[in-house]
Tab-separated table of C-alpha atoms in Angstrom:
chain	number	residue	atom	x	y	z
A	17	MET	CA	200.678	-139.921	-54.833
A	18	LYS	CA	197.047	-141.058	-54.970
A	19	GLU	CA	195.730	-137.914	-53.266
A	20	ASP	CA	197.780	-135.652	-55.549
A	21	LEU	CA	196.017	-137.036	-58.607
A	22	PHE	CA	192.715	-135.527	-57.542
A	23	ILE	CA	194.067	-132.030	-56.880
A	24	ARG	CA	193.241	-129.573	-59.647
A	25	ASP	CA	195.807	-126.888	-60.358
A	26	GLU	CA	196.210	-124.158	-62.937
A	27	SER	CA	198.653	-126.252	-64.979
A	28	MET	CA	195.708	-128.385	-66.072
A	29	LEU	CA	194.084	-125.419	-67.783
A	30	SER	CA	196.616	-124.914	-70.586
A	31	ASP	CA	195.167	-124.422	-74.046
A	32	GLU	CA	198.313	-125.435	-75.932
A	33	LEU	CA	197.749	-128.315	-78.325
A	34	PRO	CA	200.424	-130.799	-79.438
A	35	ASP	CA	201.184	-131.028	-83.148
A	36	ASP	CA	199.964	-134.617	-83.371
A	37	LEU	CA	196.562	-133.603	-82.008
A	38	LEU	CA	196.307	-130.787	-84.519
A	39	GLU	CA	196.982	-133.279	-87.307
A	40	GLU	CA	194.216	-135.553	-85.994
A	41	ILE	CA	191.831	-132.588	-85.853
A	42	ASP	CA	192.580	-131.697	-89.471
A	43	LEU	CA	191.759	-135.262	-90.442
A	44	ALA	CA	188.498	-135.284	-88.468
A	45	LEU	CA	187.377	-131.992	-89.980
A	46	GLY	CA	188.120	-133.238	-93.455
A	47	GLU	CA	185.908	-136.272	-92.858
A	48	ALA	CA	183.106	-134.131	-91.422
A	49	ILE	CA	183.064	-131.788	-94.405
A	50	SER	CA	183.225	-134.452	-97.072
A	51	GLY	CA	180.856	-136.811	-95.298
A	52	VAL	CA	182.788	-139.815	-96.491
A	53	ARG	CA	186.072	-141.392	-95.572
A	54	GLU	CA	188.447	-141.599	-98.538
A	55	ASP	CA	191.596	-143.638	-98.234
A	56	LYS	CA	193.690	-143.342	-101.389
A	57	SER	CA	196.955	-144.529	-99.876
A	58	PRO	CA	197.934	-148.192	-100.086
A	59	GLU	CA	197.460	-150.257	-96.975
A	60	LEU	CA	200.539	-150.616	-94.826
A	61	GLU	CA	201.213	-154.145	-93.644
A	62	LEU	CA	202.668	-154.375	-90.150
A	63	ASP	CA	204.328	-157.305	-88.497
A	64	PRO	CA	202.098	-158.109	-85.490
A	65	GLU	CA	205.130	-159.328	-83.558
A	66	GLU	CA	206.915	-156.041	-84.109
A	67	PHE	CA	203.989	-153.744	-83.246
A	68	GLN	CA	201.979	-154.683	-80.171
A	69	PHE	CA	199.395	-152.267	-78.808
A	70	ILE	CA	198.234	-152.685	-75.228
A	71	SER	CA	194.762	-151.492	-74.255
A	72	ASP	CA	194.135	-149.733	-70.955
A	73	GLU	CA	192.217	-152.789	-69.738
A	74	THR	CA	195.244	-155.019	-70.347
A	75	PHE	CA	197.489	-152.417	-68.792
A	76	LEU	CA	195.348	-152.373	-65.660
A	77	ALA	CA	195.485	-156.140	-65.393
A	78	GLU	CA	199.274	-156.196	-65.606
A	79	THR	CA	200.024	-153.458	-63.071
A	80	ASP	CA	200.502	-153.995	-59.356
A	81	TYR	CA	197.426	-154.257	-57.175
A	82	GLY	CA	197.767	-150.829	-55.526
A	83	THR	CA	198.116	-149.031	-58.843
A	84	PHE	CA	195.280	-151.061	-60.321
A	85	GLU	CA	192.896	-150.079	-57.529
A	86	MET	CA	193.888	-146.422	-57.794
A	87	GLN	CA	193.320	-146.379	-61.553
A	88	LYS	CA	190.031	-148.229	-61.217
A	89	THR	CA	188.825	-145.709	-58.625
A	90	PHE	CA	189.916	-142.810	-60.794
A	91	LEU	CA	188.035	-144.154	-63.823
A	92	GLU	CA	184.844	-144.400	-61.782
A	93	MET	CA	185.321	-140.808	-60.675
A	94	ALA	CA	185.969	-139.736	-64.277
A	95	LYS	CA	182.717	-141.374	-65.395
A	96	GLN	CA	180.787	-139.415	-62.785
A	97	VAL	CA	182.370	-136.143	-63.909
A	98	LEU	CA	181.786	-136.806	-67.618
A	99	ALA	CA	178.211	-138.051	-67.190
A	100	PRO	CA	176.594	-134.718	-68.276
A	101	LEU	CA	178.660	-134.565	-71.492
A	102	GLY	CA	175.982	-136.203	-73.624
A	103	ARG	CA	173.247	-133.767	-72.613
A	104	TYR	CA	175.612	-130.783	-73.016
A	105	ILE	CA	176.476	-131.679	-76.603
A	106	LYS	CA	172.917	-132.705	-77.489
A	107	ALA	CA	171.624	-129.303	-76.345
A	108	PHE	CA	174.544	-127.672	-78.171
A	109	VAL	CA	173.568	-129.340	-81.443
A	110	GLN	CA	169.902	-128.442	-80.887
A	111	GLY	CA	170.750	-124.752	-80.734
A	112	GLU	CA	171.686	-123.717	-77.197
A	113	ASP	CA	174.208	-120.895	-76.815
A	114	TYR	CA	177.280	-121.826	-78.878
A	115	TRP	CA	179.958	-120.192	-76.747
A	116	LEU	CA	178.547	-120.894	-73.288
A	117	THR	CA	178.000	-124.588	-74.001
A	118	LEU	CA	181.541	-124.982	-75.305
A	119	GLU	CA	182.966	-123.167	-72.282
A	120	VAL	CA	181.077	-125.309	-69.769
A	121	SER	CA	182.045	-128.500	-71.629
A	122	GLU	CA	185.712	-127.519	-71.813
A	123	MET	CA	185.833	-126.659	-68.091
A	124	MET	CA	184.501	-130.130	-67.309
A	125	VAL	CA	186.882	-132.000	-69.623
A	126	SER	CA	190.229	-130.204	-69.290
A	127	PRO	CA	191.230	-131.212	-65.731
A	128	LEU	CA	190.465	-134.871	-66.463
A	129	VAL	CA	192.807	-134.869	-69.459
A	130	SER	CA	195.792	-133.992	-67.290
A	131	GLN	CA	194.788	-136.439	-64.578
A	132	LEU	CA	194.349	-139.335	-67.002
A	133	GLU	CA	197.882	-138.732	-68.217
A	134	GLN	CA	199.184	-138.744	-64.653
A	135	VAL	CA	197.606	-142.105	-63.832
A	136	GLU	CA	199.004	-143.525	-67.097
A	137	LEU	CA	195.680	-144.490	-68.630
A	138	THR	CA	197.050	-143.751	-72.079
A	139	GLU	CA	194.108	-144.818	-74.218
A	140	HIS	CA	191.585	-142.854	-72.161
A	141	TYR	CA	193.927	-139.868	-72.100
A	142	GLU	CA	194.396	-139.809	-75.870
A	143	LYS	CA	190.683	-140.041	-76.641
A	144	LEU	CA	189.652	-137.346	-74.161
A	145	SER	CA	192.604	-135.147	-75.139
A	146	PHE	CA	191.475	-135.286	-78.756
A	147	PHE	CA	187.913	-134.362	-77.775
A	148	ARG	CA	189.201	-131.433	-75.712
A	149	ALA	CA	191.218	-130.258	-78.707
A	150	LEU	CA	188.015	-130.244	-80.776
A	151	LEU	CA	186.278	-128.158	-78.111
A	152	LEU	CA	189.082	-125.598	-78.194
A	153	LEU	CA	189.024	-125.545	-81.979
A	154	ALA	CA	185.250	-124.992	-81.981
A	155	LYS	CA	185.658	-122.116	-79.492
A	156	GLY	CA	187.930	-120.380	-81.978
A	157	GLU	CA	185.550	-120.799	-84.926
A	158	ARG	CA	183.824	-117.578	-86.013
A	159	ASP	CA	182.381	-118.517	-89.397
A	160	PRO	CA	178.722	-119.707	-89.185
A	161	GLN	CA	179.343	-122.490	-91.687
A	162	GLY	CA	182.432	-123.552	-89.769
A	163	GLN	CA	180.408	-123.605	-86.545
A	164	LYS	CA	177.873	-125.870	-88.220
A	165	VAL	CA	180.669	-128.253	-89.201
A	166	MET	CA	182.073	-128.210	-85.669
A	167	LYS	CA	178.666	-129.105	-84.251
A	168	ASN	CA	178.622	-132.244	-86.399
A	169	VAL	CA	182.216	-133.075	-85.489
A	170	LEU	CA	181.567	-132.698	-81.740
A	171	LYS	CA	178.328	-134.667	-81.942
A	172	LYS	CA	180.160	-137.612	-83.495
A	173	SER	CA	183.160	-137.339	-81.181
A	174	SER	CA	181.022	-137.080	-78.038
A	175	LYS	CA	179.224	-140.297	-78.990
A	176	GLU	CA	182.596	-142.023	-79.168
A	177	ILE	CA	183.559	-140.655	-75.748
A	178	GLU	CA	180.271	-141.801	-74.231
A	179	LYS	CA	180.762	-145.283	-75.646
A	180	PHE	CA	184.417	-145.597	-74.662
A	181	PHE	CA	183.930	-144.311	-71.088
A	182	GLN	CA	180.614	-146.176	-70.791
A	183	LEU	CA	178.722	-143.030	-69.829
A	184	LYS	CA	175.037	-143.144	-69.036
A	185	SER	CA	173.006	-139.949	-69.022
A	186	ARG	CA	169.583	-138.701	-70.038
A	187	GLY	CA	169.427	-135.686	-72.326
A	188	SER	CA	167.592	-132.571	-71.151
A	189	ARG	CA	167.801	-129.358	-73.129
A	190	VAL	CA	165.860	-127.493	-70.435
A	191	ALA	CA	168.383	-128.523	-67.769
A	192	VAL	CA	171.279	-127.350	-69.932
A	193	LYS	CA	169.504	-124.075	-70.798
A	194	ASN	CA	169.023	-123.289	-67.115
A	195	LEU	CA	172.573	-124.316	-66.272
A	196	LEU	CA	174.004	-122.013	-68.940
A	197	GLY	CA	171.969	-119.135	-67.545
A	198	PHE	CA	173.387	-119.871	-64.093
A	199	TYR	CA	176.903	-119.969	-65.550
A	200	ARG	CA	176.400	-116.465	-66.930
A	201	LEU	CA	175.384	-115.345	-63.450
A	202	LEU	CA	178.515	-116.866	-61.861
A	203	LYS	CA	180.770	-115.294	-64.497
A	204	TYR	CA	179.752	-111.800	-63.413
A	205	SER	CA	179.940	-112.421	-59.670
A	206	ASP	CA	182.130	-109.940	-57.790
A	207	VAL	CA	183.089	-112.599	-55.245
A	208	LEU	CA	183.975	-115.608	-57.417
A	209	THR	CA	187.152	-115.672	-59.499
A	210	ASP	CA	187.478	-117.266	-62.937
A	211	LEU	CA	189.369	-120.139	-61.297
A	212	ASP	CA	186.517	-120.657	-58.813
A	213	VAL	CA	184.047	-120.938	-61.687
A	214	ARG	CA	186.326	-123.363	-63.565
A	215	ARG	CA	186.709	-125.549	-60.502
A	216	PHE	CA	182.968	-125.531	-59.938
A	217	PHE	CA	182.094	-126.743	-63.441
A	218	ALA	CA	185.008	-129.198	-63.441
A	219	VAL	CA	182.881	-131.263	-61.041
A	220	GLY	CA	180.498	-132.100	-63.904
A	221	ILE	CA	177.202	-130.361	-63.058
A	222	PRO	CA	174.248	-132.123	-64.750
A	223	SER	CA	171.509	-129.724	-63.605
A	224	LEU	CA	170.417	-127.151	-61.050
A	225	THR	CA	168.313	-129.848	-59.394
A	226	TRP	CA	171.451	-131.919	-58.790
A	227	LEU	CA	173.175	-128.844	-57.406
A	228	LYS	CA	170.282	-128.165	-55.055
A	229	LYS	CA	170.398	-131.721	-53.668
A	230	THR	CA	174.190	-131.866	-53.195
A	231	HIS	CA	175.531	-130.933	-49.746
A	232	ASP	CA	177.881	-127.993	-49.374
A	233	GLN	CA	180.634	-130.162	-47.884
A	234	GLU	CA	180.512	-132.499	-50.870
A	235	LEU	CA	180.669	-129.614	-53.339
A	236	ALA	CA	183.663	-128.165	-51.517
A	237	SER	CA	185.416	-131.530	-51.489
A	238	LEU	CA	184.766	-132.222	-55.160
A	239	SER	CA	185.706	-128.768	-56.415
A	240	GLY	CA	188.397	-127.593	-54.016
A	241	ILE	CA	186.465	-124.355	-53.479
A	242	SER	CA	186.337	-122.904	-49.963
A	243	MET	CA	183.179	-123.285	-47.888
A	244	GLU	CA	182.774	-119.504	-47.854
A	245	LYS	CA	182.560	-119.370	-51.641
A	246	ILE	CA	180.369	-122.473	-51.764
A	247	ALA	CA	177.945	-120.506	-49.582
A	248	VAL	CA	178.037	-117.680	-52.152
A	249	ILE	CA	177.272	-120.164	-54.951
A	250	ARG	CA	174.442	-121.611	-52.875
A	251	ASP	CA	172.875	-118.166	-52.377
A	252	LEU	CA	173.146	-117.401	-56.084
A	253	THR	CA	171.539	-120.760	-56.874
A	254	LYS	CA	168.531	-119.959	-54.685
A	255	GLU	CA	168.139	-116.501	-56.214
A	256	TYR	CA	168.418	-117.852	-59.725
A	257	MET	CA	165.869	-120.607	-59.152
A	258	VAL	CA	163.432	-118.027	-57.775
A	259	SER	CA	163.884	-116.020	-60.974
A	260	LEU	CA	163.163	-119.138	-63.034
A	261	LYS	CA	159.957	-119.734	-61.127
A	262	GLU	CA	158.872	-116.132	-61.677
A	263	ALA	CA	159.590	-116.454	-65.409
A	264	ARG	CA	157.429	-119.582	-65.606
A	265	LEU	CA	154.530	-117.823	-63.886
A	266	ILE	CA	154.817	-114.797	-66.170
A	267	ARG	CA	154.902	-116.953	-69.280
A	268	SER	CA	151.996	-119.109	-68.075
A	269	ASP	CA	149.882	-115.982	-67.601
A	270	GLN	CA	150.844	-114.779	-71.097
A	271	LEU	CA	149.888	-118.105	-72.654
A	272	ALA	CA	146.620	-118.280	-70.751
A	273	ALA	CA	145.672	-114.769	-71.897
A	274	ALA	CA	146.496	-115.647	-75.500
A	275	ILE	CA	144.138	-118.659	-75.614
A	276	PRO	CA	140.635	-117.770	-76.925
A	277	GLN	CA	137.844	-118.534	-74.474
A	278	ASN	CA	136.061	-120.838	-76.941
A	279	HIS	CA	139.081	-123.207	-77.239
A	280	SER	CA	138.632	-126.675	-75.826
A	281	SER	CA	140.386	-127.628	-72.580
A	282	GLU	CA	142.485	-130.191	-74.472
A	283	SER	CA	143.853	-127.607	-76.916
A	284	SER	CA	144.546	-125.254	-74.015
A	285	ARG	CA	146.452	-127.970	-72.227
A	286	SER	CA	148.587	-128.665	-75.298
A	287	VAL	CA	149.634	-125.012	-75.441
A	288	MET	CA	150.358	-124.719	-71.735
A	289	ILE	CA	152.745	-127.670	-71.543
A	290	ASP	CA	154.899	-126.475	-74.444
A	291	ARG	CA	157.258	-124.371	-72.306
A	292	ASP	CA	160.677	-125.766	-73.116
A	293	PHE	CA	161.911	-122.424	-74.362
A	294	ILE	CA	160.896	-120.134	-71.492
A	295	LEU	CA	162.550	-121.574	-68.380
A	296	ASP	CA	165.532	-119.228	-68.399
A	297	PRO	CA	164.455	-115.594	-67.848
A	298	GLY	CA	167.714	-114.351	-69.304
A	299	TYR	CA	166.849	-116.056	-72.587
A	300	ALA	CA	163.104	-115.464	-72.680
A	301	PHE	CA	162.580	-111.958	-71.389
A	302	ASN	CA	166.048	-110.403	-71.162
A	303	VAL	CA	165.524	-110.158	-67.398
A	304	ASP	CA	168.418	-109.884	-64.944
A	305	PRO	CA	167.881	-112.922	-62.651
A	306	LEU	CA	168.970	-111.044	-59.515
A	307	LYS	CA	166.815	-107.991	-60.213
A	308	SER	CA	163.897	-110.266	-61.036
A	309	SER	CA	164.152	-112.054	-57.700
A	310	GLU	CA	164.347	-108.742	-55.793
A	311	SER	CA	161.234	-107.241	-57.347
């Protein structure tokens, strides 16, 4: 049973949302739009002896040792997968591609939702399931004002997820920008299927640097992708990183040429280091990464 919990299948990718989650989403959106929480209904008094809620921590303590160890191990794995969530949403709020960021975030979160339910970590499941529902709702939003609201909703909800799962990550908009550009490259690969791409990002990829340092065998084990296709991803990674380097060099030359000769070295330095927006050639110059690396 333990090994089955870590196997990702297509049943985990369903976009159907339960009615109770939709009701919670309506409530969250109402709070985001109004900016204040209004409670006009009278408080309901409950008999504490009649209603007893058990946290996941208490549940873990009261289960048998084998189940406890399995759940504890799974939670540690879940934390590793979800670690990039904070930097994804931070870059999303700061203006990175709306659709691509949501897609990458949803691919990371969705498999964990099903797995948390299987291991009976109810509290973790409900919180992450609600966050996933918000991601899906944001993906369906077409109105610019509605997208702005969803950014605020997801920012708040992601903070709650980070706190509840005790996630620790350092934000990097540049890392997310480059990762989104690489995702676009994978999406149009003739070799990789949509399921391959979903499985790849379900690992929780924080950056291209992390990807470069991770061994092929580990990537295959974490994602369930064959070694042959991992090799394809590895080749695409190398080509894409070469294109990023070329874009940096091009932009550096452009900046250097734009600086008047009579400017001080300090002012020149301040211009040269401000390159946060030019690391992805697809964003900066509308250059095809593969064609760029072949030239």
